[in-house]
PDB file of C-alpha atoms in Angstrom:
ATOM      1  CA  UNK A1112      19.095   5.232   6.903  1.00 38.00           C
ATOM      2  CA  UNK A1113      16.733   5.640   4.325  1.00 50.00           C
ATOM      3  CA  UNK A1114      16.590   4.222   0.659  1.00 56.00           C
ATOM      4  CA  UNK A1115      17.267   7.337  -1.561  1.00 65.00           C
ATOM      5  CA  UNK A1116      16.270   5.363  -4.697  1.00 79.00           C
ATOM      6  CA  UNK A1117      14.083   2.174  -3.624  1.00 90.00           C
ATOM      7  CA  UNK A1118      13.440  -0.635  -6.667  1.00 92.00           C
ATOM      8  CA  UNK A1119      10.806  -0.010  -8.862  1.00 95.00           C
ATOM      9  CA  UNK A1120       8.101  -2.696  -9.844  1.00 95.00           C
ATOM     10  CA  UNK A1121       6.497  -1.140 -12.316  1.00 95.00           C
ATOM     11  CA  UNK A1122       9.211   1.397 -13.743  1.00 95.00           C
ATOM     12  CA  UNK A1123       7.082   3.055 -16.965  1.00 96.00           C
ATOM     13  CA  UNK A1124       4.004   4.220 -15.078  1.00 94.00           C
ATOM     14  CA  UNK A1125       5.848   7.467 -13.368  1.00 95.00           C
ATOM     15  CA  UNK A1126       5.225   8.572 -10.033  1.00 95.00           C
ATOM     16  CA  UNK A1127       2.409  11.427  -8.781  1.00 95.00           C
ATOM     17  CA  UNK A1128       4.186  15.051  -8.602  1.00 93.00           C
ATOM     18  CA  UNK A1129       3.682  14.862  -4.781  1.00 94.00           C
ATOM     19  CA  UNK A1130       2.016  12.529  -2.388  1.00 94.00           C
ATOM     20  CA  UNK A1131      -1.466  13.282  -0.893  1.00 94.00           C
ATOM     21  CA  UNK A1132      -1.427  14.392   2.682  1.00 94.00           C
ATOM     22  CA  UNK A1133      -4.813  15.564   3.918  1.00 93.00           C
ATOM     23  CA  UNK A1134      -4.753  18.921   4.647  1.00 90.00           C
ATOM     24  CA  UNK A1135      -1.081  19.973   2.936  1.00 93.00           C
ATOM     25  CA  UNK A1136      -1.649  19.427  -0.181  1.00 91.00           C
ATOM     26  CA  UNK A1137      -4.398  19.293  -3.126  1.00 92.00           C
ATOM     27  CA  UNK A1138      -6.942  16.712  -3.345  1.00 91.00           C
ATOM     28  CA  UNK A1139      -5.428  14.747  -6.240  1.00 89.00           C
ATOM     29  CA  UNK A1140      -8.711  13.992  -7.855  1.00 89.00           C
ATOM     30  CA  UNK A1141     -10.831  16.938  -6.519  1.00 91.00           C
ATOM     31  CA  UNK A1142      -8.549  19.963  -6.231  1.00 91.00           C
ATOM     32  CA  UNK A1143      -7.914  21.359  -9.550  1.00 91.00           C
ATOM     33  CA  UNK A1144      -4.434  21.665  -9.023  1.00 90.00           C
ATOM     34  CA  UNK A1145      -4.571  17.878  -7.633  1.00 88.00           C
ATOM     35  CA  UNK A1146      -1.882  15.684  -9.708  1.00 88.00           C
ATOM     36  CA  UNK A1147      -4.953  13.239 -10.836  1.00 87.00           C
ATOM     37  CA  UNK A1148      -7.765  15.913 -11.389  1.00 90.00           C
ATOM     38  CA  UNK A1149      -9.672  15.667 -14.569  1.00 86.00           C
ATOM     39  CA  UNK A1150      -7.977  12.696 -15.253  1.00 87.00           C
ATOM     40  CA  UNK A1151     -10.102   8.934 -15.168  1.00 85.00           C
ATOM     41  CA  UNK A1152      -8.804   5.922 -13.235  1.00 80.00           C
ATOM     42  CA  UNK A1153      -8.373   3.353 -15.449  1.00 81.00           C
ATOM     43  CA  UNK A1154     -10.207   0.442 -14.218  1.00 87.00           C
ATOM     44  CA  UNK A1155      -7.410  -2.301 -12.777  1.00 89.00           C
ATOM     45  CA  UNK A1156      -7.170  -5.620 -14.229  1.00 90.00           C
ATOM     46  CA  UNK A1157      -8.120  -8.874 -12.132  1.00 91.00           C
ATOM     47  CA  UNK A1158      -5.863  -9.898  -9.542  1.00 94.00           C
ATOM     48  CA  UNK A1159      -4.768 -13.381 -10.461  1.00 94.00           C
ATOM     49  CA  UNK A1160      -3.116 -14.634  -7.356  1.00 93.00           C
ATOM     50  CA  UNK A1161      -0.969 -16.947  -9.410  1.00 94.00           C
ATOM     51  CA  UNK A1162       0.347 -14.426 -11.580  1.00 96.00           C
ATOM     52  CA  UNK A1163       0.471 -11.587  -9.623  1.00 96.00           C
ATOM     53  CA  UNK A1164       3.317 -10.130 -11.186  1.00 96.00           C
ATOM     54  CA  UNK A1165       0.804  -9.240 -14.390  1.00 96.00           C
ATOM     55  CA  UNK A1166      -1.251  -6.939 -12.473  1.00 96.00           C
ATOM     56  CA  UNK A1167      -0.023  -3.288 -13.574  1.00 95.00           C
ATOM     57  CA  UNK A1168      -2.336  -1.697 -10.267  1.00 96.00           C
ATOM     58  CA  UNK A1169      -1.085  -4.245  -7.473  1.00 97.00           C
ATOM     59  CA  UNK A1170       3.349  -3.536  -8.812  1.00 97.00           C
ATOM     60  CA  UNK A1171       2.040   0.070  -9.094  1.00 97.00           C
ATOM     61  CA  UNK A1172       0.736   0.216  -5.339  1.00 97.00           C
ATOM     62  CA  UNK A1173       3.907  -1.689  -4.562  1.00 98.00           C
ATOM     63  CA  UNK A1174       5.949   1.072  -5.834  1.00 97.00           C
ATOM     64  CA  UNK A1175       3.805   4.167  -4.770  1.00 97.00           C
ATOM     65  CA  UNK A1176       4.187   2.939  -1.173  1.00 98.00           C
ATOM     66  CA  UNK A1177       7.878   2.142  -1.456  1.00 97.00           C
ATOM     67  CA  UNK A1178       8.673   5.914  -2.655  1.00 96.00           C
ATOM     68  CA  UNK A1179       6.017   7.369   0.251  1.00 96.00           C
ATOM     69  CA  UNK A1180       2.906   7.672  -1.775  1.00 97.00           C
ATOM     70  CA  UNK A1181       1.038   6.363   0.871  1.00 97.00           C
ATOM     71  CA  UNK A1182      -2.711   7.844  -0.252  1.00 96.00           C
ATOM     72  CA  UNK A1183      -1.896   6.900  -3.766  1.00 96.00           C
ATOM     73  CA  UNK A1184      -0.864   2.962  -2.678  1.00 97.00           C
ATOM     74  CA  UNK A1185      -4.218   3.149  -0.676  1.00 96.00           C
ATOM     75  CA  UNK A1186      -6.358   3.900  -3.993  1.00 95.00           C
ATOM     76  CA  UNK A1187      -4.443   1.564  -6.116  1.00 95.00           C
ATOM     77  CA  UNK A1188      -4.822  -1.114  -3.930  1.00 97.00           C
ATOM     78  CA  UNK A1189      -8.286   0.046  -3.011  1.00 96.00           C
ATOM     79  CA  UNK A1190      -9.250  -0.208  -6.796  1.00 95.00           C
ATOM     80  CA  UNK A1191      -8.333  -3.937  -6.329  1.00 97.00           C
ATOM     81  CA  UNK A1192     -10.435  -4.725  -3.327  1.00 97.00           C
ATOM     82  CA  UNK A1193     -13.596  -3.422  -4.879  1.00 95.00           C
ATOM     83  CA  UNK A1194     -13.078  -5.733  -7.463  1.00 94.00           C
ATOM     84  CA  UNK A1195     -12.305  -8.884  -5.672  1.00 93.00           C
ATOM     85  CA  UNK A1196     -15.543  -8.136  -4.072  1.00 94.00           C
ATOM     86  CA  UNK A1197     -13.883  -7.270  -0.404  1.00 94.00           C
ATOM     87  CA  UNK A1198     -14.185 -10.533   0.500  1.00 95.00           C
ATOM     88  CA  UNK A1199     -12.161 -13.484   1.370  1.00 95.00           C
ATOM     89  CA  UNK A1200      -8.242 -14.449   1.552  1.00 96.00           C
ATOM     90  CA  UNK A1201      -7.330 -11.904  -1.342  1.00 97.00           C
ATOM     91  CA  UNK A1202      -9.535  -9.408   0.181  1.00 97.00           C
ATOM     92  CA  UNK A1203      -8.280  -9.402   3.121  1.00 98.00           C
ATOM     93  CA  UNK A1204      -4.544  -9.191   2.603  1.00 98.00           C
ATOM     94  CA  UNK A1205      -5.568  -6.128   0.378  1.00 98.00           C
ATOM     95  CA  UNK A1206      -7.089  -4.831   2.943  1.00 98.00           C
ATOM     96  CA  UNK A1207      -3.894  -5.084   4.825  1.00 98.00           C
ATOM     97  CA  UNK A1208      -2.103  -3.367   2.434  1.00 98.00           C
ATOM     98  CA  UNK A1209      -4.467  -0.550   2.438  1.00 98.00           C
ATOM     99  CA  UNK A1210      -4.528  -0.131   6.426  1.00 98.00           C
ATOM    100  CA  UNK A1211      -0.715  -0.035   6.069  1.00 98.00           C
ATOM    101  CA  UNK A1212      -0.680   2.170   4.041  1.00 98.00           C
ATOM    102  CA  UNK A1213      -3.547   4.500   6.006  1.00 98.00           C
ATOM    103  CA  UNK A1214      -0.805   4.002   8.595  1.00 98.00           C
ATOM    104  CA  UNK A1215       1.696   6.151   6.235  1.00 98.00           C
ATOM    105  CA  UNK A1216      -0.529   8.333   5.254  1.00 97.00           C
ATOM    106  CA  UNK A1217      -1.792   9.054   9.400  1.00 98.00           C
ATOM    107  CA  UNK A1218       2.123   9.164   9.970  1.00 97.00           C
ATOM    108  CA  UNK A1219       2.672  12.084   7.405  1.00 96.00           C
ATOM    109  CA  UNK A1220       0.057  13.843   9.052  1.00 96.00           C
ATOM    110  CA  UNK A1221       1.378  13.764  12.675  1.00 96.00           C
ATOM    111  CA  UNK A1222      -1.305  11.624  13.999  1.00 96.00           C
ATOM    112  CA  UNK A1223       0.144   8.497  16.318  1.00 97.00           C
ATOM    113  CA  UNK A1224      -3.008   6.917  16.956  1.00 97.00           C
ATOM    114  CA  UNK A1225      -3.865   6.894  13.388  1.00 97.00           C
ATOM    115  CA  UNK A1226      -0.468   4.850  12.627  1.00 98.00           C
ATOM    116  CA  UNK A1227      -0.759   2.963  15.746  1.00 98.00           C
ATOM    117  CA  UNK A1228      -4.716   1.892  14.922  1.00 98.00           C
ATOM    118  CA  UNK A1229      -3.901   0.834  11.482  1.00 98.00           C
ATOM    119  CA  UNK A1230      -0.862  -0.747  11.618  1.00 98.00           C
ATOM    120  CA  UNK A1231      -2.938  -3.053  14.389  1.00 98.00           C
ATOM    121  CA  UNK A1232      -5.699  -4.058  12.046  1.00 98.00           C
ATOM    122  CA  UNK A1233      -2.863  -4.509   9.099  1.00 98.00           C
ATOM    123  CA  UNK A1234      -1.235  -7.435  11.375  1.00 98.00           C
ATOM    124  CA  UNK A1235      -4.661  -8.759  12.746  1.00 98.00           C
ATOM    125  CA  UNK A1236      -5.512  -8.906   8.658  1.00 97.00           C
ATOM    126  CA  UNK A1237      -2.138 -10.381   8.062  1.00 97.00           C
ATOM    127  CA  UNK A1238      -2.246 -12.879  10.732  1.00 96.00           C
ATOM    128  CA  UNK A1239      -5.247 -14.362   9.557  1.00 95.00           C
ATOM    129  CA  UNK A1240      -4.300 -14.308   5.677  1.00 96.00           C
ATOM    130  CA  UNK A1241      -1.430 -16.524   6.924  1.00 95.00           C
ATOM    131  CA  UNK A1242      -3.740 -19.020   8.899  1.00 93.00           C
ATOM    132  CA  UNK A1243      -5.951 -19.378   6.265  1.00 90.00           C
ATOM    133  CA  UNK A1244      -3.493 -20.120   4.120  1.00 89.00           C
ATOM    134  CA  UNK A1245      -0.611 -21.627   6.091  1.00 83.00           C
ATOM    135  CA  UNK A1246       1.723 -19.969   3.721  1.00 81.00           C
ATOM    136  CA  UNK A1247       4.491 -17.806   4.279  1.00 90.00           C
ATOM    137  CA  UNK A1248       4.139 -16.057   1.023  1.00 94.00           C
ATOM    138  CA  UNK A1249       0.888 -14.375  -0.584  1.00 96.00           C
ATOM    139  CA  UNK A1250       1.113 -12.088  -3.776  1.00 97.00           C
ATOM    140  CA  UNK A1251       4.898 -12.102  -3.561  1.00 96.00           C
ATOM    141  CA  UNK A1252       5.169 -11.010   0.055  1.00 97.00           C
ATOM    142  CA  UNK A1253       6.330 -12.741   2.751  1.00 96.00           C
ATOM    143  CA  UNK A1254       3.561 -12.725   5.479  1.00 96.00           C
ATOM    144  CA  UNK A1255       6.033 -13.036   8.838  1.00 96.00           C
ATOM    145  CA  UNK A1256       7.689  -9.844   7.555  1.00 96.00           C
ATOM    146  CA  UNK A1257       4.512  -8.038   7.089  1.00 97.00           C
ATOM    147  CA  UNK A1258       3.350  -9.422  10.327  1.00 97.00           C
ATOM    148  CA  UNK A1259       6.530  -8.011  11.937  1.00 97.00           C
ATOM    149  CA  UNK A1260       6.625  -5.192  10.484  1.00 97.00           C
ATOM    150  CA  UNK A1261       2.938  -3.873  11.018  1.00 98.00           C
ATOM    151  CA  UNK A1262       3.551  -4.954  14.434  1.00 97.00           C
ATOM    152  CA  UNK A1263       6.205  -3.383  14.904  1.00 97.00           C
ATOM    153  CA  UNK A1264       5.080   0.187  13.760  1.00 97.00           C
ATOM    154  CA  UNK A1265       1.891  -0.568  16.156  1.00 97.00           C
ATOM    155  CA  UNK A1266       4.254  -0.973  18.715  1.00 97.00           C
ATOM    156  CA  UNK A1267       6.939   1.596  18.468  1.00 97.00           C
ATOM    157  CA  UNK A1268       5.177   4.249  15.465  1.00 96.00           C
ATOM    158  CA  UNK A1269       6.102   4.744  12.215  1.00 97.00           C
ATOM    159  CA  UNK A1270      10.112   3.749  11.749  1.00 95.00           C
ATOM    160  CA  UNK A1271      12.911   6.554  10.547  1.00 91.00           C
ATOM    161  CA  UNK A1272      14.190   4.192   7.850  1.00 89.00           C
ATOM    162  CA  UNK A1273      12.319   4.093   4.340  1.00 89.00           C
ATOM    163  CA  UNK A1274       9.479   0.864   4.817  1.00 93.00           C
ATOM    164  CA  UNK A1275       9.978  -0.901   1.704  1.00 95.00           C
ATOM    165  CA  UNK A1276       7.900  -4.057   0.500  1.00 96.00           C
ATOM    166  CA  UNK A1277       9.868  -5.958  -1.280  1.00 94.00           C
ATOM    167  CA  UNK A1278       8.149  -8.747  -3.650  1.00 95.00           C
ATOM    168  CA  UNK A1279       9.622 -12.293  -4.022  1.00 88.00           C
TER     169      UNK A1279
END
């Protein structure tokens, strides 16, 4: 059963009108009736691995892809890989996150190769955050349940129940 009313991380920065689904709705920033048109990203700040719970974009991607916002999560998290240079341990598991949630977004448009494809890469990312680090926890979230659960929706598609990540 899905979460009607999932946790929020960052609970004053509201959520879009609708979430972005390629083909269904307006382009958020391009369309002018997109829910981000006109408007100009605020750049994110650094992503301090030891204090992740300061960074307004990473919560806000958090809580976008808890409440099905998959696109959105993508370009908040996005924002964050740019700047970390798309390299390296931080990098990667961003990455992850963003493949993830390319998985949602190819799952609310029908397309099970989509979810299948980037849920694989997601756990191949995931698996090698956690070697490099031989931790179970990275930015709040514990890798074997990411691992599982990207796995899992390679395996068997995109679940019924609500996919929450749920930071430590």
């Amino acid at each position: 059963m899905s979460d009607p009313h999932p946790p929020r991380y960052l609970p004053d920065r509201p959520l879009p009108l609708y979430t972005y689904v390629p083909g269904r709705s307006p382009h958020p920033v391009s369309d002018p009736a997109g829910h981000q048109f006109g408007q100009t990203p605020e750049p994110p700040d650094a992503l301090d691995v030891a204090h992740w719970q300061a960074n307004r974009a990473y919560r806000y991607g958090i809580d976008l892809f808890n409440h099905g916002y998959y696109w959105e999560a993508h370009e908040a998290w996005e924002s964050l890989w740019h700047q970390c240079g798309r390299t390296g341990t931080t990098a990667d598991f961003l990455k992850a996150l963003i493949k993830l949630a390319a998985a949602g977004v190819k799952h609310l448009e029908g397309t099970p190769r989509g979810v299948q494809s980037h849920s694989e890469r997601a756990a191949e990312l995931l698996r090698g955050v956690a070697t490099s680090l031989e931790a179970h926890c990275f930015l709040g979230l514990r890798l074997p349940e990411l691992i599982a659960l990207a796995g899992e929706i390679a395996r068997d598609g995109w679940p019924d129940r609500t996919v929450l990540l749920r930071p430590m």
